[in-house]
Coordinates of C-alpha atoms in Angstrom, one line a residue:
M15 CA 9.1 8.2 -24.8
K16 CA 7.5 11.2 -23.3
S17 CA 9.5 13.2 -20.8
H18 CA 8.2 13.5 -17.2
P19 CA 8.6 16.5 -14.9
Y20 CA 11.0 15.1 -12.3
N21 CA 14.8 15.1 -12.2
P22 CA 17.0 13.8 -9.4
I23 CA 19.3 16.8 -10.0
D24 CA 16.6 18.7 -8.0
W25 CA 17.7 16.8 -4.9
K26 CA 21.3 18.3 -4.9
H27 CA 20.4 20.6 -2.0
L28 CA 20.0 17.4 0.1
I29 CA 22.4 15.0 -1.6
P30 CA 25.2 17.0 -3.3
N31 CA 26.7 14.1 -5.3
I32 CA 23.3 12.8 -6.4
E33 CA 24.4 12.5 -10.1
E34 CA 27.1 10.0 -9.3
I35 CA 24.8 8.0 -7.0
V36 CA 22.0 7.7 -9.5
A37 CA 24.5 6.8 -12.3
E38 CA 25.8 3.9 -10.1
M39 CA 22.2 2.8 -9.3
D40 CA 21.4 2.9 -13.0
S41 CA 24.5 0.9 -14.1
Q42 CA 22.5 -2.4 -14.3
P43 CA 18.9 -2.6 -15.5
I44 CA 16.1 -3.2 -13.0
L45 CA 12.8 -4.9 -13.9
S46 CA 10.0 -4.6 -11.3
V47 CA 7.7 -7.6 -11.5
G48 CA 4.1 -7.7 -10.2
L49 CA 0.4 -8.0 -11.1
A50 CA -0.3 -4.2 -11.5
P51 CA 2.1 -1.5 -12.9
Y52 CA 1.1 1.8 -11.3
V53 CA 2.2 1.1 -7.7
R54 CA 5.7 0.4 -9.1
I55 CA 6.4 3.5 -11.1
I56 CA 8.3 5.8 -8.8
P57 CA 11.9 4.6 -9.7
A58 CA 11.1 5.4 -13.3
F59 CA 11.1 9.1 -12.3
F60 CA 14.8 9.0 -11.4
L61 CA 16.3 6.0 -13.2
K62 CA 16.7 5.4 -17.0
N63 CA 17.3 1.7 -16.8
F64 CA 14.1 0.9 -14.9
S65 CA 11.2 -1.0 -16.4
I66 CA 8.1 -2.9 -15.3
F67 CA 6.5 -6.2 -16.1
S68 CA 2.8 -6.5 -15.3
V69 CA 0.0 -8.9 -16.0
K70 CA -3.1 -7.0 -17.2
R71 CA -3.6 -4.4 -19.9
S72 CA -5.4 -1.7 -18.0
S73 CA -6.3 1.8 -19.1
D74 CA -3.5 3.4 -17.1
A75 CA -1.0 0.9 -18.7
D76 CA -1.7 2.7 -22.0
I77 CA -0.5 5.9 -20.5
L78 CA 2.4 4.6 -18.4
E79 CA 4.1 2.9 -21.4
E80 CA 4.5 6.3 -23.0
Y81 CA 6.9 7.3 -20.2
F82 CA 9.0 4.2 -19.7
H83 CA 9.3 0.5 -20.8
L84 CA 6.3 -1.4 -19.6
Y85 CA 5.8 -5.1 -20.6
V86 CA 2.3 -6.5 -20.3
L87 CA 1.7 -10.2 -20.3
E88 CA -1.9 -9.9 -21.6
D89 CA -0.6 -8.5 -24.8
W90 CA 1.1 -11.8 -25.6
D91 CA -1.1 -14.4 -24.0
K92 CA -4.5 -13.4 -22.5
S93 CA -5.5 -16.9 -21.5
F94 CA -2.3 -17.3 -19.4
S95 CA -2.6 -13.8 -17.9
D96 CA -6.1 -14.6 -16.7
K97 CA -4.6 -17.5 -14.6
V98 CA -1.8 -15.4 -13.0
H99 CA -2.5 -14.4 -9.4
G100 CA 1.0 -14.6 -8.0
T101 CA 4.6 -13.8 -9.1
N102 CA 5.9 -17.4 -8.5
Y103 CA 3.3 -18.8 -10.9
L104 CA 4.3 -16.2 -13.4
V105 CA 8.1 -16.6 -13.2
K106 CA 7.8 -20.4 -13.4
H107 CA 6.1 -20.2 -16.7
F108 CA 8.2 -20.7 -19.9
L109 CA 6.6 -17.6 -21.5
F110 CA 8.1 -15.3 -18.8
Q111 CA 11.4 -17.1 -18.9
K112 CA 11.6 -16.7 -22.7
F113 CA 10.9 -13.0 -22.3
Y114 CA 13.5 -12.6 -19.6
N115 CA 16.2 -14.5 -21.7
S116 CA 15.5 -12.2 -24.6
L117 CA 16.5 -9.1 -22.7
K118 CA 20.0 -7.7 -23.2
P119 CA 21.6 -7.1 -20.8
K120 CA 19.8 -9.2 -18.2
P121 CA 18.1 -7.1 -15.5
R122 CA 17.8 -7.7 -11.8
L123 CA 14.3 -8.5 -10.9
M124 CA 12.6 -6.4 -8.1
F125 CA 9.7 -7.7 -6.0
N126 CA 7.5 -6.1 -3.4
T127 CA 7.1 -9.4 -1.5
I128 CA 9.0 -12.7 -1.9
T129 CA 8.0 -16.2 -0.9
D130 CA 10.3 -19.2 -0.3
D131 CA 8.8 -20.8 -3.5
L132 CA 9.7 -17.7 -5.5
I133 CA 13.2 -17.7 -4.2
G134 CA 13.6 -21.3 -5.1
T135 CA 12.4 -20.7 -8.6
L136 CA 14.6 -17.7 -9.2
E137 CA 17.7 -19.4 -7.8
S138 CA 17.0 -22.5 -10.0
L139 CA 16.8 -20.3 -13.0
H140 CA 19.9 -18.3 -12.0
I141 CA 18.0 -15.0 -12.2
P142 CA 19.4 -12.1 -10.1
F143 CA 16.8 -10.5 -7.9
F144 CA 16.3 -8.4 -4.7
G145 CA 13.6 -8.0 -2.1
N146 CA 13.1 -9.0 1.5
G147 CA 12.5 -12.8 1.9
P148 CA 10.0 -14.3 4.3
Q149 CA 12.7 -15.3 6.8
V150 CA 13.0 -11.6 7.8
A151 CA 9.6 -10.2 6.8
N152 CA 7.5 -12.8 8.7
Q153 CA 9.1 -11.8 12.0
T154 CA 7.0 -8.7 12.0
K155 CA 4.3 -9.4 9.4
Y156 CA 2.1 -11.6 11.6
K157 CA 0.1 -9.6 14.2
G158 CA 0.9 -11.9 17.1
E159 CA 4.6 -11.7 16.6
F160 CA 4.5 -7.9 16.1
R161 CA 2.6 -7.4 19.4
A162 CA 5.3 -9.5 21.1
L163 CA 8.0 -7.3 19.7
L164 CA 6.2 -4.2 20.9
K165 CA 6.1 -5.6 24.4
K166 CA 9.7 -6.7 24.2
Y167 CA 10.9 -3.2 23.3
N168 CA 8.4 -1.5 25.6
L169 CA 6.7 0.4 22.7
S170 CA 3.2 1.8 22.9
H171 CA 0.5 -0.7 22.0
P172 CA -3.1 -1.4 23.1
Y173 CA -3.8 -4.1 25.6
A174 CA -4.0 -7.5 23.8
E175 CA -3.9 -11.2 24.5
N176 CA -2.9 -14.2 22.4
Y177 CA -4.8 -17.5 22.4
N178 CA -4.3 -20.7 20.6
F179 CA -7.4 -21.9 18.7
E180 CA -8.3 -24.6 21.2
A181 CA -8.2 -22.2 24.2
F182 CA -10.1 -19.6 22.4
Q183 CA -13.0 -22.0 21.8
N184 CA -13.5 -22.2 25.5
I185 CA -13.8 -18.5 26.1
S186 CA -17.2 -16.8 26.1
Y187 CA -18.2 -13.4 24.9
A188 CA -19.0 -12.3 28.4
D189 CA -15.5 -13.3 29.6
L190 CA -13.9 -11.3 26.8
K191 CA -16.2 -8.3 27.3
E192 CA -15.2 -8.1 30.9
K193 CA -11.5 -8.7 30.3
F194 CA -11.3 -6.0 27.6
D195 CA -13.6 -3.5 29.3
G196 CA -16.3 -3.5 26.5
S197 CA -15.6 -3.7 22.8
F198 CA -12.6 -5.6 21.3
V199 CA -11.0 -6.7 18.1
I200 CA -10.3 -10.3 17.0
Q201 CA -7.7 -11.2 14.4
R202 CA -5.8 -14.2 13.2
G203 CA -2.4 -13.9 14.9
D204 CA -0.3 -16.2 12.7
K205 CA -1.8 -15.6 9.3
E206 CA -1.9 -12.5 7.2
V207 CA -5.3 -11.8 5.5
G208 CA -7.1 -8.7 4.3
G209 CA -9.2 -6.5 6.6
N210 CA -12.4 -7.8 5.2
Q211 CA -11.4 -11.4 6.0
G212 CA -9.2 -11.1 9.0
T213 CA -10.4 -8.3 11.3
F214 CA -13.6 -8.6 13.4
F215 CA -14.8 -5.7 15.5
I216 CA -16.8 -7.1 18.4
Y217 CA -19.5 -4.7 19.8
N218 CA -22.0 -7.4 20.8
E219 CA -22.6 -11.1 21.2
N220 CA -23.9 -11.4 17.6
D221 CA -20.6 -10.0 16.3
F222 CA -18.7 -12.5 18.4
N223 CA -20.8 -15.4 17.1
E224 CA -20.3 -14.3 13.4
C225 CA -16.5 -14.2 14.1
I226 CA -16.5 -17.7 15.6
H227 CA -18.5 -19.0 12.6
A228 CA -16.0 -17.5 10.1
F229 CA -13.1 -19.0 12.0
N230 CA -14.7 -22.4 12.1
L231 CA -15.2 -22.4 8.3
K232 CA -11.4 -22.1 7.7
Q233 CA -9.1 -23.2 10.5
D234 CA -5.8 -22.6 8.5
F235 CA -4.3 -20.8 11.6
N236 CA -3.7 -21.5 15.2
E237 CA -3.1 -18.2 16.9
I238 CA -5.8 -15.7 17.7
L239 CA -5.1 -12.1 18.8
V240 CA -7.7 -10.2 20.9
T241 CA -7.1 -6.5 21.3
Q242 CA -8.9 -3.9 23.3
F243 CA -10.9 -1.6 21.0
V244 CA -9.5 2.0 20.9
E245 CA -11.8 4.7 19.5
G246 CA -9.8 7.1 17.3
D247 CA -8.2 7.8 13.9
S248 CA -6.4 5.1 12.0
V249 CA -3.0 6.5 11.0
S250 CA 0.3 5.1 9.6
M251 CA 3.9 6.0 9.2
L252 CA 6.4 4.8 6.7
G253 CA 10.0 3.8 7.6
C254 CA 13.0 2.8 5.6
V255 CA 16.0 0.8 6.8
T256 CA 19.2 2.3 5.4
H257 CA 22.9 1.9 6.1
K258 CA 22.9 5.2 8.1
G259 CA 19.8 4.6 10.2
I260 CA 16.0 4.4 10.0
L261 CA 14.4 7.1 7.9
S262 CA 10.7 7.9 8.5
G263 CA 7.9 9.9 7.0
P264 CA 5.0 11.8 8.6
L265 CA 1.9 10.4 10.2
Q266 CA -0.7 9.9 7.5
L267 CA -4.5 9.4 8.2
Q268 CA -5.8 6.2 6.8
F269 CA -9.3 5.8 5.3
I270 CA -11.0 2.8 6.9
D271 CA -14.5 1.6 6.1
V272 CA -15.6 4.8 4.4
P273 CA -19.3 4.3 3.5
E274 CA -19.0 5.6 0.0
S275 CA -16.1 3.2 -0.6
L276 CA -17.8 0.2 1.1
Q277 CA -20.9 0.3 -1.1
G278 CA -22.8 -2.0 1.1
I279 CA -19.9 -4.3 2.1
Q280 CA -19.7 -5.0 5.8
A281 CA -17.4 -2.6 7.7
S282 CA -14.5 -4.8 8.9
G283 CA -11.4 -2.6 8.9
I284 CA -10.9 -2.3 5.1
F285 CA -8.2 0.2 4.0
F286 CA -9.2 2.4 1.1
G287 CA -6.5 5.2 1.1
N288 CA -4.8 8.0 2.9
D289 CA -5.0 11.8 3.5
Q290 CA -1.7 13.5 3.9
G291 CA -3.1 16.9 4.8
Y292 CA -5.4 15.9 7.7
R293 CA -3.8 16.3 11.1
S294 CA -5.7 16.1 14.4
W295 CA -2.6 15.3 16.6
D296 CA 0.3 17.4 17.9
D297 CA 4.0 17.2 17.4
A298 CA 4.5 15.1 20.5
I299 CA 2.3 12.4 19.0
E300 CA 4.1 12.5 15.7
M301 CA 7.4 12.1 17.6
K302 CA 6.1 9.2 19.6
A303 CA 5.1 7.4 16.4
Q304 CA 8.5 8.1 14.9
K305 CA 10.3 6.6 17.9
I306 CA 8.2 3.4 17.5
V307 CA 9.0 3.3 13.8
E308 CA 12.7 3.7 14.6
G309 CA 12.6 1.0 17.3
I310 CA 10.9 -1.5 15.0
G311 CA 13.2 -0.4 12.2
D312 CA 16.3 -1.1 14.3
H313 CA 15.0 -4.6 15.0
L314 CA 14.4 -5.2 11.3
K315 CA 17.9 -4.0 10.5
Q316 CA 19.3 -6.4 13.0
I317 CA 17.6 -9.4 11.3
G318 CA 18.7 -8.4 7.8
Y319 CA 15.7 -6.4 6.5
K320 CA 16.4 -3.7 4.0
G321 CA 14.4 -0.7 2.8
I322 CA 10.7 0.3 3.2
F323 CA 8.2 -0.8 5.7
G324 CA 5.1 0.7 7.4
I325 CA 3.5 0.7 10.8
D326 CA -0.2 1.2 11.4
F327 CA -1.4 3.0 14.6
I328 CA -4.5 4.1 16.4
Y329 CA -4.6 7.7 17.6
D330 CA -6.7 8.0 20.7
K331 CA -8.0 11.6 20.6
K332 CA -9.6 11.6 24.0
K333 CA -6.4 10.4 25.8
N334 CA -4.1 12.1 23.3
N335 CA -2.1 8.9 22.9
I336 CA -1.0 6.7 20.0
F337 CA -0.7 2.9 19.8
A338 CA 1.1 0.7 17.3
I339 CA -1.1 -2.1 16.0
E340 CA 0.4 -3.6 12.9
C341 CA 3.6 -3.8 10.8
N342 CA 3.8 -4.1 7.1
P343 CA 7.3 -5.4 6.1
R344 CA 6.8 -4.3 2.4
S345 CA 5.8 -1.2 0.5
P346 CA 2.4 -0.3 1.9
G347 CA -0.5 1.3 0.1
S348 CA 0.4 4.7 1.5
L349 CA 3.8 4.8 -0.3
L350 CA 2.9 5.8 -3.8
L351 CA 1.1 9.0 -3.1
Y352 CA 3.6 10.0 -0.5
S353 CA 6.5 9.4 -3.0
L354 CA 4.7 11.5 -5.6
S355 CA 4.3 14.3 -3.1
L356 CA 8.0 14.2 -2.3
L357 CA 8.9 14.4 -6.0
E358 CA 6.7 17.5 -6.3
A359 CA 8.5 19.0 -3.3
K360 CA 12.0 18.2 -4.9
I361 CA 12.8 15.7 -2.1
P362 CA 14.1 12.2 -2.8
P363 CA 11.4 9.6 -2.3
L364 CA 11.8 6.7 0.1
D365 CA 12.0 4.4 -3.0
F366 CA 15.4 5.9 -3.7
F367 CA 16.8 4.9 -0.3
H368 CA 15.0 1.5 -0.6
L369 CA 16.8 0.7 -3.8
A370 CA 20.1 2.0 -2.5
S371 CA 19.7 -0.3 0.6
H372 CA 19.0 -3.4 -1.5
L373 CA 21.9 -2.6 -3.9
N374 CA 24.3 -2.2 -0.9
M375 CA 25.3 1.3 -1.9
D376 CA 27.3 2.8 1.0
F377 CA 27.1 6.5 0.0
D378 CA 27.2 9.5 2.4
F379 CA 24.3 11.9 3.1
D380 CA 23.2 14.2 5.9
F381 CA 20.8 11.8 7.7
E382 CA 19.1 14.3 9.9
K383 CA 18.6 16.8 7.1
I384 CA 17.0 14.1 4.9
N385 CA 14.9 12.7 7.7
S386 CA 13.6 16.2 8.5
A387 CA 12.7 16.9 4.9
L388 CA 10.8 13.6 4.7
K389 CA 8.3 14.8 7.3
L390 CA 6.2 16.5 4.6
H391 CA 2.5 17.0 5.3
A392 CA 1.2 17.8 1.8
D393 CA -2.4 18.5 0.9
Y394 CA -3.0 15.4 -1.2
A395 CA -5.4 12.4 -0.7
H396 CA -6.2 9.2 -2.5
I397 CA -9.2 6.8 -2.0
S398 CA -10.5 3.7 -3.7
F399 CA -13.8 1.8 -3.4
S400 CA -14.9 -1.8 -3.1
P401 CA -15.8 -3.7 -6.3
K402 CA -18.7 -5.2 -4.4
E403 CA -18.6 -8.4 -6.4
I404 CA -18.5 -6.5 -9.7
S405 CA -17.9 -9.2 -12.4
S406 CA -16.7 -6.9 -15.2
M407 CA -16.2 -3.3 -16.3
Q408 CA -19.1 -2.2 -18.4
I409 CA -18.6 1.6 -18.7
P410 CA -15.7 3.3 -20.5
I411 CA -13.4 5.1 -18.0
I412 CA -10.1 6.2 -19.3
A413 CA -7.3 6.7 -16.7
G414 CA -6.1 10.3 -16.5
V415 CA -7.1 13.8 -15.3
Y416 CA -10.7 14.7 -14.7
S417 CA -12.8 17.6 -13.3
Y418 CA -16.5 17.6 -12.3
D419 CA -18.9 20.4 -13.2
K420 CA -21.4 20.4 -10.4
E421 CA -23.9 22.8 -12.0
K422 CA -24.1 20.7 -15.2
D423 CA -23.6 17.4 -13.4
T424 CA -20.9 16.6 -15.9
L425 CA -17.7 14.7 -15.6
I426 CA -15.0 16.2 -17.8
Y427 CA -12.0 14.2 -19.1
K428 CA -9.1 16.7 -19.4
S429 CA -6.0 14.8 -20.4
A430 CA -3.8 11.8 -19.8
G431 CA -1.9 11.9 -16.5
V432 CA 0.1 9.8 -14.1
S433 CA 1.5 12.1 -11.5
L434 CA 0.6 15.1 -9.3
A435 CA 2.2 17.4 -11.8
D436 CA -0.6 16.7 -14.1
L437 CA -3.2 18.1 -11.7
R438 CA -3.0 21.8 -12.8
D439 CA -6.2 23.0 -11.2
K440 CA -7.5 22.5 -7.6
N441 CA -10.7 21.0 -9.1
D442 CA -8.8 18.4 -11.0
F443 CA -8.4 14.8 -9.8
L444 CA -6.7 11.7 -11.1
I445 CA -8.4 8.3 -11.8
I446 CA -5.6 5.8 -11.9
D447 CA -4.1 2.5 -10.7
T448 CA -5.3 -0.5 -12.8
V449 CA -8.4 1.1 -14.3
P450 CA -10.2 -1.8 -16.1
K451 CA -11.0 -1.5 -19.8
V452 CA -14.6 -2.1 -21.0
G453 CA -15.5 -5.8 -20.8
Q454 CA -12.5 -6.6 -18.7
Q455 CA -13.1 -9.1 -15.9
I456 CA -12.8 -7.9 -12.2
E457 CA -10.8 -10.4 -10.2
R458 CA -12.8 -12.1 -7.4
G459 CA -12.0 -11.1 -3.9
V460 CA -10.2 -7.9 -4.7
P461 CA -11.0 -5.5 -1.8
R462 CA -10.4 -2.2 -3.8
L463 CA -10.9 -0.9 -7.3
F464 CA -8.8 1.9 -8.9
K465 CA -8.1 5.1 -7.0
F466 CA -9.0 8.8 -7.1
I467 CA -6.1 11.2 -6.3
F468 CA -7.1 14.6 -5.1
P469 CA -4.9 17.7 -4.9
Y470 CA -6.4 18.7 -1.5
S471 CA -7.3 17.1 1.8
I472 CA -10.7 15.3 1.8
A473 CA -10.8 13.8 5.3
K474 CA -13.2 14.6 8.2
S475 CA -11.9 11.5 10.0
S476 CA -10.7 8.0 9.2
H477 CA -14.3 7.0 8.3
E478 CA -15.7 10.1 6.8
I479 CA -14.8 12.3 3.7
E480 CA -15.9 15.7 2.7
E481 CA -18.9 16.3 0.3
R482 CA -17.1 16.7 -3.0
A483 CA -15.0 13.5 -2.7
A484 CA -17.9 11.6 -1.2
F485 CA -20.1 12.5 -4.1
L486 CA -17.6 11.5 -6.7
V487 CA -16.6 8.2 -5.1
D488 CA -20.2 7.2 -4.5
R489 CA -21.3 8.2 -8.1
F490 CA -18.5 6.3 -9.8
A491 CA -19.0 3.2 -7.6
K492 CA -22.8 3.1 -8.1
T493 CA -22.5 3.7 -11.9
I494 CA -20.1 0.8 -12.3
I495 CA -22.1 -1.5 -10.1
Q496 CA -25.4 -0.7 -11.9
A497 CA -23.9 -1.1 -15.3
D498 CA -22.5 -4.6 -14.4
K499 CA -26.0 -5.7 -13.3
K500 CA -27.7 -4.9 -16.6

């Protein structure tokens, strides 16, 4: 195995007895299970007994397995791996069970999200696991229930109304336009779906009619949430429920509906990445967001939730106010890059406290000192792009470190790489996170394809990125799309 550049000993200035805590955490193996490996790698940077089970053999999997134990289903049975789209289907299969039973000693399984069916399967197989079950996650996951919580705790949120499906059918566009003072947003209130399927921005009657048509095609929900449209930056903040309180990160800008990422797909609130260095708000806004994260975190703790969650906000620049709009009771898409930036700064990532919470480790640490250190605004950004119905990967892209020579119009592959430590030059960038191999099929309905990680801020706003990054994202996306059409 290759050595990586991070060591939890570097956290001693924040947690003096870190060696003993990590040793206890490492006393029993942990196996993280999911479809893709890269988003699960952070614990491998501070634990020796941590490994990952993933489904597909991507280009970055070739690099990751040089640093820690990575098991890839496709290596053993490609036909079965092509059928796996969820963890319960995977765990129920005899092939996974045979693999698990071959491990000595038996690890605890770690999941980002857990369903009732998965819990039933794991318990019937007597497999130890941890993660937040739906009985606690669902109380904030659905947009309607989250808005009700914000009202209950008097936390800042935009004006919104809930309607059942039957009542909504009797409301006209004119009625809603008047009620919400112009533009508004319509979402399913009791069903979680991606931004390109579940969020409709209504600027005119035609937008409203298209939304109604989409809802009528699939009535697998009953509650509809209508929210007043707020112009501003989309931002998010991570939180973590621990035994000592609710830790929180900084506000991070979210990339939503960036044209170079959309590649012709309709703009409908699709998340493509984050920029940690961009900041158009003041400390008072940051503190207001933190108070909301702490308030929701306290509620989550009361109902038995453990570890990481995220809250999405809209920052209204004109009114200098911030509104909470959504809660993600899981590890959100902003977590990985934030954790990598903390490792670079020699600060324990939220993943460390997440694991400690799930393992019921009651150790002491200076909560305020840690919480202050976590407010790191680092100059890093990551962004993906839409597959736009790409059926398969037809150009050879190897995961790793690249640079681009603008004068020669040449992309230069420099080395393998998985972390920010591999970006040794400001002109370098990483291509990573489930990079398909040549000929590999692209799963239908996936809203994002692999990500670019830049060692600098690239944002002009939530919807616009600076020229260098825009050029690269657009060039890559168009090249892959055109190659697939040939």
